[in-house]
Coordinates of C-alpha atoms and ligand atoms in Angstrom, one line a residue:
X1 CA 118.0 99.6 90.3
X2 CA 117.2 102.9 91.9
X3 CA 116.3 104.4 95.1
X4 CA 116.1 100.7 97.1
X5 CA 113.9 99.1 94.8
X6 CA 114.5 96.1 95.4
X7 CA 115.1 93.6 92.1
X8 CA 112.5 90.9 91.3
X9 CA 114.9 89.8 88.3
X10 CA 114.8 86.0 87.4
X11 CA 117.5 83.7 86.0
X12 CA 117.0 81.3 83.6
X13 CA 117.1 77.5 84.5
X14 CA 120.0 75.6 83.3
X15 CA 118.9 72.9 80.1
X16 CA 117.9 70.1 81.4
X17 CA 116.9 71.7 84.9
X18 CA 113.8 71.1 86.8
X19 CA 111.7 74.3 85.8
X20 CA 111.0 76.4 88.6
X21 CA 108.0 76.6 90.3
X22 CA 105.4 79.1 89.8
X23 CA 104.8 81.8 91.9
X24 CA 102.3 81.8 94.5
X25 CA 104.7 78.9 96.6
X26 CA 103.4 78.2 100.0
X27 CA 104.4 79.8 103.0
X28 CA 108.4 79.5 104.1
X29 CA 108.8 77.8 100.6
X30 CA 111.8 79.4 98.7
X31 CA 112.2 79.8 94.8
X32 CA 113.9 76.8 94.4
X33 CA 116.5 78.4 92.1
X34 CA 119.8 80.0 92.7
X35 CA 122.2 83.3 91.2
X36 CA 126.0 82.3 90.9
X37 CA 127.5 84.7 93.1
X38 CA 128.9 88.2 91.4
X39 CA 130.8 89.8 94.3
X40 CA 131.8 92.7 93.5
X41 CA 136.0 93.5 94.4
X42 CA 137.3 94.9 97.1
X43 CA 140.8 95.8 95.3
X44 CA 138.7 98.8 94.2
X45 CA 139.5 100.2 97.7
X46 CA 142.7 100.6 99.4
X47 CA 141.3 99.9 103.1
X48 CA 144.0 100.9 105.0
X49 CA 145.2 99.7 108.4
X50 CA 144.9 103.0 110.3
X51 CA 143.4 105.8 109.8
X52 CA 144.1 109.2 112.1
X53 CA 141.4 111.8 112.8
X54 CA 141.1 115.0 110.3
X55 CA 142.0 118.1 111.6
X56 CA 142.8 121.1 110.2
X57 CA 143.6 119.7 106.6
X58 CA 145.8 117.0 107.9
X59 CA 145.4 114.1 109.5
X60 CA 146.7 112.7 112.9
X61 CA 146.5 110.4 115.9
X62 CA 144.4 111.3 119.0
X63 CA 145.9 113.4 122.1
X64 CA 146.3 110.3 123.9
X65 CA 147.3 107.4 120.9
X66 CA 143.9 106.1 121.8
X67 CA 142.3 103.6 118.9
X68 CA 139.6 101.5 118.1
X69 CA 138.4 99.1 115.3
X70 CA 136.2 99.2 113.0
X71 CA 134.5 96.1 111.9
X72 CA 132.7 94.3 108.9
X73 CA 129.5 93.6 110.2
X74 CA 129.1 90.7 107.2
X75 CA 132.3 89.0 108.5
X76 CA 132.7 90.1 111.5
X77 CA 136.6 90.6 110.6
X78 CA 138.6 93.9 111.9
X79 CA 138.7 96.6 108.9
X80 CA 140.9 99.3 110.3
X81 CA 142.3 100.8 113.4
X82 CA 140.4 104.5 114.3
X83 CA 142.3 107.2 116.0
X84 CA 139.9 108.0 118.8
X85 CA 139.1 111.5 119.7
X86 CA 140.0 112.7 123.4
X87 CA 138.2 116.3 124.5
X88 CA 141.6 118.1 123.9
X89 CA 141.6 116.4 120.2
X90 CA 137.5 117.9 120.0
X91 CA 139.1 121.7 121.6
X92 CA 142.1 121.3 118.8
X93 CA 139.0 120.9 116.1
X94 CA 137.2 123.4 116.8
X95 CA 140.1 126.0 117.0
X96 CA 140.6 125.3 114.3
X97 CA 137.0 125.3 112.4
X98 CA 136.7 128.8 114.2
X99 CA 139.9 130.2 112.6
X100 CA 139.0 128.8 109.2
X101 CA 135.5 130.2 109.3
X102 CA 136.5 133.9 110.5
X103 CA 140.0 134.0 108.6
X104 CA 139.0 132.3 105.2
X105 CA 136.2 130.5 104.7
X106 CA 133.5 133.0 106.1
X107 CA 135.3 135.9 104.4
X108 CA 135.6 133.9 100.9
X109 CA 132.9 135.6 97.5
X110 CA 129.9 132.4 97.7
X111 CA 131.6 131.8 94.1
X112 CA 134.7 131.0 95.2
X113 CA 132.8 128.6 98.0
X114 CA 131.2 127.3 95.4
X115 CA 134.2 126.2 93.1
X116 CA 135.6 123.6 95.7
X117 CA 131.7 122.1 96.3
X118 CA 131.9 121.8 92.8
X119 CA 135.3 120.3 92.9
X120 CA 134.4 117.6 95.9
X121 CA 131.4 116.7 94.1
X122 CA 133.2 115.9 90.9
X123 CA 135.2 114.0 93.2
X124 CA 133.2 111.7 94.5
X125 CA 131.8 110.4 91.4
X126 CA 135.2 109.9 90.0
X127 CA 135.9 108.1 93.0
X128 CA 132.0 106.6 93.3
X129 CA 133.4 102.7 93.1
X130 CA 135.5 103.2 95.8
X131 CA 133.3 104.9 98.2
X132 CA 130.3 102.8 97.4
X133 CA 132.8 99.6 98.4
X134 CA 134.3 100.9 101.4
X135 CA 130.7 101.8 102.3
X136 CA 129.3 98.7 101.8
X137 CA 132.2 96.6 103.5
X138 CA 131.7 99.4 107.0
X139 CA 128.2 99.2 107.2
X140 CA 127.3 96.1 105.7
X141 CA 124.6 97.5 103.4
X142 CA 124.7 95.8 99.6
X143 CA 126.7 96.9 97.5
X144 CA 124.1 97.8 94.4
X145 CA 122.4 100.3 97.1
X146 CA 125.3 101.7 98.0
X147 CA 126.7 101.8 94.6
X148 CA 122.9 103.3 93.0
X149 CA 121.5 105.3 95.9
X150 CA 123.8 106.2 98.7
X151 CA 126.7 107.4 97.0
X152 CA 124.9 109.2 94.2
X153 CA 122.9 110.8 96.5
X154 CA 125.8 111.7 98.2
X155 CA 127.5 113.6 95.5
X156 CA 124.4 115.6 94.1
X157 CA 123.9 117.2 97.8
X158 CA 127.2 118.5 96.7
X159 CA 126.3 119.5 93.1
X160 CA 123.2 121.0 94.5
X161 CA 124.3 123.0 97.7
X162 CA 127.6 124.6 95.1
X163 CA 124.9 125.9 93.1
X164 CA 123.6 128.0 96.2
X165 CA 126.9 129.4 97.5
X166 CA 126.5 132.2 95.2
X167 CA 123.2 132.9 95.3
X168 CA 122.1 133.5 98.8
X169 CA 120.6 136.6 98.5
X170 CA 118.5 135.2 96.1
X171 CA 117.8 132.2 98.5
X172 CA 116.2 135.0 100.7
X173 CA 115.9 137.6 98.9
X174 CA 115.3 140.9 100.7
X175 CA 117.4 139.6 103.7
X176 CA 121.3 139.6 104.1
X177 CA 122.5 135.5 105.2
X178 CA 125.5 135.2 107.4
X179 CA 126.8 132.1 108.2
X180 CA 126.3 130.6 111.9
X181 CA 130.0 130.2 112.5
X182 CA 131.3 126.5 113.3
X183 CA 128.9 123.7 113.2
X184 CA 129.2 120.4 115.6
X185 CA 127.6 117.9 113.0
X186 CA 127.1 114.1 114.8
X187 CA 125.7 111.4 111.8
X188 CA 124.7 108.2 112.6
X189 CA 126.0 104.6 111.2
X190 CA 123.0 103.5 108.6
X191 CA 123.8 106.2 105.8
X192 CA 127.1 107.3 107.0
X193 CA 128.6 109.3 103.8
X194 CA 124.6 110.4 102.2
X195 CA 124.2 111.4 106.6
X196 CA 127.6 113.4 105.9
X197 CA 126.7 115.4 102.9
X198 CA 123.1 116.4 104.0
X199 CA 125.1 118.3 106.9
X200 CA 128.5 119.2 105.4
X201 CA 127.4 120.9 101.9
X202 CA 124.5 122.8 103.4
X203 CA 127.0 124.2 106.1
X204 CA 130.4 125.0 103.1
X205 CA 127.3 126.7 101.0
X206 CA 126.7 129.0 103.7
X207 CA 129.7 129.8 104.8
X208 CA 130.2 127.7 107.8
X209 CA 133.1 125.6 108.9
X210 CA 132.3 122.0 110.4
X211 CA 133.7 119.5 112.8
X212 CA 131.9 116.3 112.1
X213 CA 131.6 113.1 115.1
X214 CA 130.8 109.9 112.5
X215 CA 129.5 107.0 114.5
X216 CA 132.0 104.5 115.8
X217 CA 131.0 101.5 113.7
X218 CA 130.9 103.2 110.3
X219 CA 133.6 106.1 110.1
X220 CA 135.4 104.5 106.9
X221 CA 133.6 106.7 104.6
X222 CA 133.8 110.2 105.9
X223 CA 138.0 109.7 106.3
X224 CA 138.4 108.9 102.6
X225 CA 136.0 112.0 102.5
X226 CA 138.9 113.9 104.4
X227 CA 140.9 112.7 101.9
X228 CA 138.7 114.2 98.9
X229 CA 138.7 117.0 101.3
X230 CA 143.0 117.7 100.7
X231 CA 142.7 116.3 97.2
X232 CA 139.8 119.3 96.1
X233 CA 142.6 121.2 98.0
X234 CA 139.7 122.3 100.7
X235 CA 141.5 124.7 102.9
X236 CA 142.7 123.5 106.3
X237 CA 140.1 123.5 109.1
X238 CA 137.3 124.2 106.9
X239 CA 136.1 120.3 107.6
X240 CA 137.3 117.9 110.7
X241 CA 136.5 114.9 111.6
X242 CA 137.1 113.4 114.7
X243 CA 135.5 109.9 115.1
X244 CA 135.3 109.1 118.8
X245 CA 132.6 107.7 121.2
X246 CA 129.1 109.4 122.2
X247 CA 130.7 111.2 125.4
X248 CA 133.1 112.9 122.3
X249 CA 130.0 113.8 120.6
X250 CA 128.6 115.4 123.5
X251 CA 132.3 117.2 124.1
X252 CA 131.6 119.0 120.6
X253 CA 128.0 120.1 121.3
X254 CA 128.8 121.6 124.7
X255 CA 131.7 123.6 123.1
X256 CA 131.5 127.1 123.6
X257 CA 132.4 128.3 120.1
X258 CA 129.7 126.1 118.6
X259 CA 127.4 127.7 116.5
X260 CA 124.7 125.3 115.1
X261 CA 124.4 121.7 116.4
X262 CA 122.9 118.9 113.8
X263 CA 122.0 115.6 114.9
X264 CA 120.9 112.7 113.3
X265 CA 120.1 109.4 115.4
X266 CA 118.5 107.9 118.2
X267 CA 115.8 110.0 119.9
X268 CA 117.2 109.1 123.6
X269 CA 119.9 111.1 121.8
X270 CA 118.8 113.5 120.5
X271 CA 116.8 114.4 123.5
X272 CA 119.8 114.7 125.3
X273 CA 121.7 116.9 122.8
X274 CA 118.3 119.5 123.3
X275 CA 119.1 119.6 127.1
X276 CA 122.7 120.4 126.5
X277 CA 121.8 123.5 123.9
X278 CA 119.0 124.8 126.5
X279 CA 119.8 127.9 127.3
X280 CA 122.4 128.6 124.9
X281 CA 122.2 130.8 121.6
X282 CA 123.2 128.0 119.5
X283 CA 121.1 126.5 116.5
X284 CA 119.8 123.0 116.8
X285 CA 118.2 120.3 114.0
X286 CA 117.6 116.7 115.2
X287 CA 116.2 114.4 112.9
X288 CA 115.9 111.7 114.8
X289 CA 113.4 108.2 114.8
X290 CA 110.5 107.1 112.9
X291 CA 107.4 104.4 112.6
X292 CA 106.2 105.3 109.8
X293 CA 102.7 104.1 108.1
X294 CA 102.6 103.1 105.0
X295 CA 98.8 103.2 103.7
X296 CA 97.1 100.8 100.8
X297 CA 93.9 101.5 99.8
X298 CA 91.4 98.6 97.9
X299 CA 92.1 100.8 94.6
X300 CA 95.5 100.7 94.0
X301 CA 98.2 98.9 92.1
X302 CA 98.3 95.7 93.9
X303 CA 101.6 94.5 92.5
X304 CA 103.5 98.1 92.9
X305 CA 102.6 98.8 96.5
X306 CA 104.2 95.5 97.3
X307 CA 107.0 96.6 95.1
X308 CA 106.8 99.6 97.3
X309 CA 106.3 97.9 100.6
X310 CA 109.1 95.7 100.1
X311 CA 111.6 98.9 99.2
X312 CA 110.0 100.8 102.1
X313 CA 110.7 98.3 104.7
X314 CA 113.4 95.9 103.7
X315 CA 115.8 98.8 101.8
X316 CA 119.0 99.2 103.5
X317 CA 118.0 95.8 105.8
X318 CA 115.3 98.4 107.5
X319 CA 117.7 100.6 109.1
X320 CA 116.4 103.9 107.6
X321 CA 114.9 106.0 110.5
X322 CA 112.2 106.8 107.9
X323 CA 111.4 103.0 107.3
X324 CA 107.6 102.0 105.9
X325 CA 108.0 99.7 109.4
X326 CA 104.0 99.6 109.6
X327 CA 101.7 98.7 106.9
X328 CA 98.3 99.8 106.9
X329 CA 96.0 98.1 104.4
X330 CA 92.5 98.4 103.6
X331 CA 90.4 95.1 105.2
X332 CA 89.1 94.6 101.8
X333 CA 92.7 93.9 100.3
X334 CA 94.2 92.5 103.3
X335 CA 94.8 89.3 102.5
X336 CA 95.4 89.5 98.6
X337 CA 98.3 91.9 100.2
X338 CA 100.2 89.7 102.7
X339 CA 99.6 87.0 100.5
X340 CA 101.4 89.0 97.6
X341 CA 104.2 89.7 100.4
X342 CA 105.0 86.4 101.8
X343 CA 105.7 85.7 97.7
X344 CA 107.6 88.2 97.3
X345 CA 109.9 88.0 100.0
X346 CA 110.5 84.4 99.6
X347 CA 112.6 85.7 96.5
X348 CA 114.5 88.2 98.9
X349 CA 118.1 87.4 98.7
X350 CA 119.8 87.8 102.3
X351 CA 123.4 87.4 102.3
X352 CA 127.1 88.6 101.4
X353 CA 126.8 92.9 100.8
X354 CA 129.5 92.3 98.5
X355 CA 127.0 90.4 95.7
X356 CA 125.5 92.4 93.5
X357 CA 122.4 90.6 93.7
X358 CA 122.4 90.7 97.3
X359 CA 119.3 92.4 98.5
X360 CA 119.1 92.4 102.1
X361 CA 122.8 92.8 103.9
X362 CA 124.3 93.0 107.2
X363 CA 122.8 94.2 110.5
X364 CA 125.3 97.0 111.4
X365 CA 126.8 96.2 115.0
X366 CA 125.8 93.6 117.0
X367 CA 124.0 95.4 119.6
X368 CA 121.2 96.5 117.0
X369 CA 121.3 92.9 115.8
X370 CA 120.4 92.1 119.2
X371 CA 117.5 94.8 119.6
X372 CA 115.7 93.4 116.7
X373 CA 115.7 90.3 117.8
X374 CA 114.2 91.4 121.0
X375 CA 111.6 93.3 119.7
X376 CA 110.6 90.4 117.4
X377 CA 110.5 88.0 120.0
X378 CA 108.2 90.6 122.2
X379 CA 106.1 90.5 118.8
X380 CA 105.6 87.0 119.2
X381 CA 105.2 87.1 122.8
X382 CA 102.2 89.4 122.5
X383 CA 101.0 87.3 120.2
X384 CA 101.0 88.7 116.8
X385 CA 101.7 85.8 114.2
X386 CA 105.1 86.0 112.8
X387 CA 106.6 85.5 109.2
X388 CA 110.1 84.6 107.8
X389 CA 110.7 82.9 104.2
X390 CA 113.1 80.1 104.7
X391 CA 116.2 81.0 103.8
X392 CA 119.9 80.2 104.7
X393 CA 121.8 82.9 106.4
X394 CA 126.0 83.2 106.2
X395 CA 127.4 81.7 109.1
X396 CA 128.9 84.6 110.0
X397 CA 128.3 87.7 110.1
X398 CA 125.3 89.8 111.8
X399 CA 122.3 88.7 109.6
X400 CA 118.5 88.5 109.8
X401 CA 115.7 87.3 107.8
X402 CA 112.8 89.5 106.4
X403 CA 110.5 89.5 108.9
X404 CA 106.8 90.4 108.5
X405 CA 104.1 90.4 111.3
X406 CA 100.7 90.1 110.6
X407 CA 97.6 90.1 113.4
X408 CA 99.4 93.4 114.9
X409 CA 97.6 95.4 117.8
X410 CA 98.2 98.9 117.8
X411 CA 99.5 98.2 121.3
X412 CA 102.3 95.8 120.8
X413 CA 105.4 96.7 121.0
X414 CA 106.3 95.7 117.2
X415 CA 103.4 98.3 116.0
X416 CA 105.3 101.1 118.7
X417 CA 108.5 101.1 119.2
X418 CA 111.0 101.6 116.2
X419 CA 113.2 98.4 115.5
X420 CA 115.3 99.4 112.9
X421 CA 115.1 96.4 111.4
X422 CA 114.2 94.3 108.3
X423 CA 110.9 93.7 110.4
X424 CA 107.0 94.8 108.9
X425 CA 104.2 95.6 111.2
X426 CA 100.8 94.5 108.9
X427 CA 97.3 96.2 110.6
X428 CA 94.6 96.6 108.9
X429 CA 91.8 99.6 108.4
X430 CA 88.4 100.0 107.1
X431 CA 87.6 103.3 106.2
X432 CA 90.3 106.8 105.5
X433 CA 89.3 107.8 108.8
X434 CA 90.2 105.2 110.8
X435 CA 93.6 104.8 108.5
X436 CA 94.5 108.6 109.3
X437 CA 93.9 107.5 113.0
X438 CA 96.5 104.7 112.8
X439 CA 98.8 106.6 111.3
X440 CA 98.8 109.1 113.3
X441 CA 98.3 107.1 116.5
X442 CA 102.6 107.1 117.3
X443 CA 105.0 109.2 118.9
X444 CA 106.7 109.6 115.7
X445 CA 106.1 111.8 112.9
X446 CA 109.2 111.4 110.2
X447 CA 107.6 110.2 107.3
X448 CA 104.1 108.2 105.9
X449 CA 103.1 106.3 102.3
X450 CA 99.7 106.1 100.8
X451 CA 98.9 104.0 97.6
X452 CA 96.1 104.8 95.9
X453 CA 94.8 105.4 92.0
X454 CA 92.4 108.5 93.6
X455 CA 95.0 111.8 93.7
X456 CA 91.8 113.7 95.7
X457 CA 92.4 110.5 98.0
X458 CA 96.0 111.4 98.3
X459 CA 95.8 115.2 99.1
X460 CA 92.9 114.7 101.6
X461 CA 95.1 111.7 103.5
X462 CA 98.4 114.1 102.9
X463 CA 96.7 117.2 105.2
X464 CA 95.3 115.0 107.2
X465 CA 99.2 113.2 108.2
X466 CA 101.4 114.3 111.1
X467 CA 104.7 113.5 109.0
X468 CA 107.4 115.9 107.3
X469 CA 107.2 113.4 104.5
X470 CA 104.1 111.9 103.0
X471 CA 105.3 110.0 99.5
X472 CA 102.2 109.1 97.1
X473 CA 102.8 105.5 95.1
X474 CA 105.9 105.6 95.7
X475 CA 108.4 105.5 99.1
X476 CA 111.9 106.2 100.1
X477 CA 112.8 108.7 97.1
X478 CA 115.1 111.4 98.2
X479 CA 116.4 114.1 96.0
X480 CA 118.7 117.1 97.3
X481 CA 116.3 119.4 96.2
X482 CA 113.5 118.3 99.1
X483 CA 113.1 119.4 102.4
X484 CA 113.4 116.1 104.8
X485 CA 112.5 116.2 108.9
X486 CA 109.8 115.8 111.3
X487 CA 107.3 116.7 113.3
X488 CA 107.0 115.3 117.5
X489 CA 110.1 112.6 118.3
X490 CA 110.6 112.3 115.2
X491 CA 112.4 116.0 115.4
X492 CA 112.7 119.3 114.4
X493 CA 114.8 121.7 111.5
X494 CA 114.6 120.3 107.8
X495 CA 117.4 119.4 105.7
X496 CA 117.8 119.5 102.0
X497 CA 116.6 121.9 99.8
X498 CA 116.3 125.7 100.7
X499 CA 115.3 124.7 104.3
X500 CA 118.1 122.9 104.4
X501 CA 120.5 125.9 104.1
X502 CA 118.4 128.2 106.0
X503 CA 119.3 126.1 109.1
X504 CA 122.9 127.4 108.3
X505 CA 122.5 131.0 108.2
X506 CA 121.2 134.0 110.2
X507 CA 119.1 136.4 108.1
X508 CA 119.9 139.9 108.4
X509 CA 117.6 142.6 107.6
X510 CA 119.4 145.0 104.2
Ligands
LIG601 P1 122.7 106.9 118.6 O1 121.7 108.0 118.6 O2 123.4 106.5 119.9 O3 124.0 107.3 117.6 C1 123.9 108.3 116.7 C2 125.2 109.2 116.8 O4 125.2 109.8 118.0 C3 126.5 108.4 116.7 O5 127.5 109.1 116.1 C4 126.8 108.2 118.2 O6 128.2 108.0 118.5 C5 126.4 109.6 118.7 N1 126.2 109.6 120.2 C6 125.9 108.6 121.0 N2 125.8 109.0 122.3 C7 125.9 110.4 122.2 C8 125.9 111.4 123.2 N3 125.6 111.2 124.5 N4 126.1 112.7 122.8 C9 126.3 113.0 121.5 N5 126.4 112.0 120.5 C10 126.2 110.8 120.9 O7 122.1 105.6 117.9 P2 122.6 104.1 118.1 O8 123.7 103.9 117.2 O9 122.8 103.8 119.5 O10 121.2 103.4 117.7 C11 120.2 103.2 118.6 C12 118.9 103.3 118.0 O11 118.7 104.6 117.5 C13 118.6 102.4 116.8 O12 118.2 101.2 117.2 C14 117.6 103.2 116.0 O13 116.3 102.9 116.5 C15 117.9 104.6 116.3 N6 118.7 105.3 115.2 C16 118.1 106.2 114.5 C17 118.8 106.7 113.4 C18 118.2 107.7 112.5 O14 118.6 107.9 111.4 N7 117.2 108.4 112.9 C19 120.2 106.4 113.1 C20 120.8 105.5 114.0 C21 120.0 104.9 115.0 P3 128.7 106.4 118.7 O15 128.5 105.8 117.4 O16 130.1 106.6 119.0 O17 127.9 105.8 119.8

């Protein structure tokens, strides 16, 4: 199913089997019947033991033979050994970036850029099965997202950013666009490859060469993306990657010879990556945290805002910086709503990434596993009444249940703070007013939802919205073609679309 929707398929009951119940079971009561597993197989990967960092085309271990492991968050089982960047291993990338960018890359016709975008693109769906699995098994995300959104996605930021290598001028037209030089690129670990693309195709369009810092816990991805990288025959130091911790990434956005600096993670980051550019001449996008609203009115589709609700907050186990994470519904509707919810996550199915019907995975790392479970417990603490459908959870493995608050105070932490989480804040509104209020009322500004039938409803409540990305009956659709940031913590720059490469080039007057 596309974009995160999340499947509300039934199975039929076995002859002779007690029929299921109908919907509309009580609260905690699960659908009492059960999918055979269909894992999907890991032989569709070769995960190898080791993998070095990428620099200038080839790959190879860190200055100092320092490692580390990368771990399936489902299973909690070692995956690989990393290579772990050193600051001379960050200087070596660079150089090397720099000499590809002035010597071939900046100096190659945008069509000829535009024949190996082309070429990696094509690559990555031919090997689509095998990034989507590796994916899945480093971030613990199922497998059908990563299979139907994430890797998709991935490829048609390459498909779309080839078709602009050749045709900058008419990108901006009147205006001569010269690449930025090398770009320090640091992606987070909750849409590791799809993170990668928005920042690496944008960049090769342009002109730019880039050094890319993956997080630790998910770098699987973008080193079999080195490898499509020699295999499209990429020339050498036109992409490296050089997993590594946070000090690394800071080591790269401090370099002199960087450019343009794109981050996408925390906000504690990010604000720290703004200090370190002050004062310098280099280019900065953060896209950074989220709370976003998500609005239902009394006249719309009942059934396909929860649908909606459910693939806003729950999508990639919540960990999407521009998460639904607090519902705002009309009074009038407020309880048809939750009620609606509670029935529809009871049919959630929490569990092994690797199962194709699986539609909630693995928390990433432990230490986010931990912060959820925090910030829920604070939820409860300030008293907002908590709900989870019963359901069994793997042994082990870094799992947790849908979770859905409702009695929410604009003040408690659960409404505030962004969790990152499979965790829903309900509050309710009475009037668009007081809705845009809500909304508004956060230090965020990433991304909002309204459902209503009334499109004058939806262009008065889109002006009205502090967020760089209001969807209308609809949430989380991304296409390569659409600008995507924020406004306040949330952020600054766009990516995607023709925003998205202007943040790679400096516009010259003819
Ligand atoms: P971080 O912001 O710490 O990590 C994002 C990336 O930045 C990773 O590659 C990380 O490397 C790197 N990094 C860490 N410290 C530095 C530094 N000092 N200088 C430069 N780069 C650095 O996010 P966390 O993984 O710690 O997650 C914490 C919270 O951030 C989450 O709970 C969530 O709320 C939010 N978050 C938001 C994301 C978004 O998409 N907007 C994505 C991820 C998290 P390393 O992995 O090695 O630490």
């Amino acid at each position: 199913m596309h974009n995160g929707q999340v499947s509300n398929d039934k199975t039929v009951a076995p002859a002779g089997a007690t029929p299921p119940a109908p919907w509309g079971l009580g609260d905690g009561q699960a659908i009492p019947w059960e999918y055979a597993p269909a894992p999907e197989s890991r032989d569709i990967v070769r995960v190898r033991e080791h993998y070095g960092l990428f620099i200038d085309g080839r790959e190879r271990d860190s200055s100092d033979g320092a490692t580390f492991t990368s771990v399936d968050p489902a299973t909690e089982q070692p995956l690989a050994t990393i290579s772990k960047a050193t600051v001379a291993d960050v200087n070596r990338a660079v150089a090397a970036a720099k000499k590809a960018q002035r010597k071939v890359w900046g100096e190659m016709p945008g069509r000829e850029r535009a024949k190996y975008l082309f070429r990696i693109a094509r690559i990555m769906q031919e090997r689509a099965r095998e990034l989507a699995v590796l994916e899945t098994l480093d971030t613990g995300k199922p497998i059908k997202e990563s299979r139907d959104v994430d890797i998709p996605l991935a490829s048609a930021h390459f498909w779309y950013y080839a078709g602009w290598a050749d045709k900058l001028e008419y990108a901006f037209p009147g205006r001569v666009a010269k690449p930025l030089g090398v770009a320090a690129q640091i992606i987070p670990w909750n849409f590791p490859l799809l993170m990668l693309s928005w920042k690496i195709a944008p960049a090769l369009a342009a002109g730019n060469t880039v050094v890319l810092k993956p997080a630790s816990t998910t770098p699987l991805s973008a080193l079999l993306f080195a490898e499509i990288c020699q295999q499209a025959d990429l020339p050498p130091g036109v992409v490296n990657i050089i997993p590594g911790p946070g000090d690394i990434g800071m080591a790269l956005v401090r370099h002199p010879d960087i450019a343009k600096v794109a981050f996408t993670g925390s906000t504690e980051i990010g604000k720290k990556i703004q200090r370190a550019v002050a004062g310098t001449d280099k280019v900065l996008t953060l896209e950074l945290g989220g709370k976003a609203a998500n609005i239902v009115f009394e006249d719309a589709a009942l059934d396909q805002a929860v649908e909606g609700i459910v693939n806003g907050i729950y999508f990639n186990q919540g960990e999407v910086c521009c998460a639904g994470s607090r519902l705002l519904v009309q009074e009038s509707v407020a309880d048809e709503i939750v009620e609606r919810l509670k029935n529809r996550l009871a049919t959630l199915r929490v569990g092994d990434p690797m199962d194709k019907n699986t539609d909630v995975g693995a928390i990433n790392n432990k230490a986010q596993l931990d912060k959820i479970t925090e910030l829920v417990a604070s939820g409860v603490a300030e008293g907002a009444e908590l709900y989870q459908p019963a359901c069994d959870l793997p042994e082990r493995g870094w799992f947790f249940r849908p979770t859905l608050f409702t009695g929410v105070a604009q003040s408690h932490r659960i409404a505030k703070e962004e969790i990152f989480g499979p965790v829903l804040s309900v509050l309710t509104f009475r009037t668009p007013d007081e809705a845009i209020e809500k909304a508004n009322n956060t230090a965020y500004g990433l991304s909002a939802g309204i459902w209503t039938e009334k499109a004058s409803k939806v262009f008065a409540m889109v002006s009205a919205m502090k967020a760089g990305v209001v969807w209308a009956n609809t949430f989380n659709r991304f296409d390569p073609t659409s600008p995507f940031g924020g406004y306040k913590e949330s952020g600054f720059g766009r990516e995607g679309g023709m925003h998205g490469l202007h943040a790679y080039v400096r516009l010259e007057d003819r």
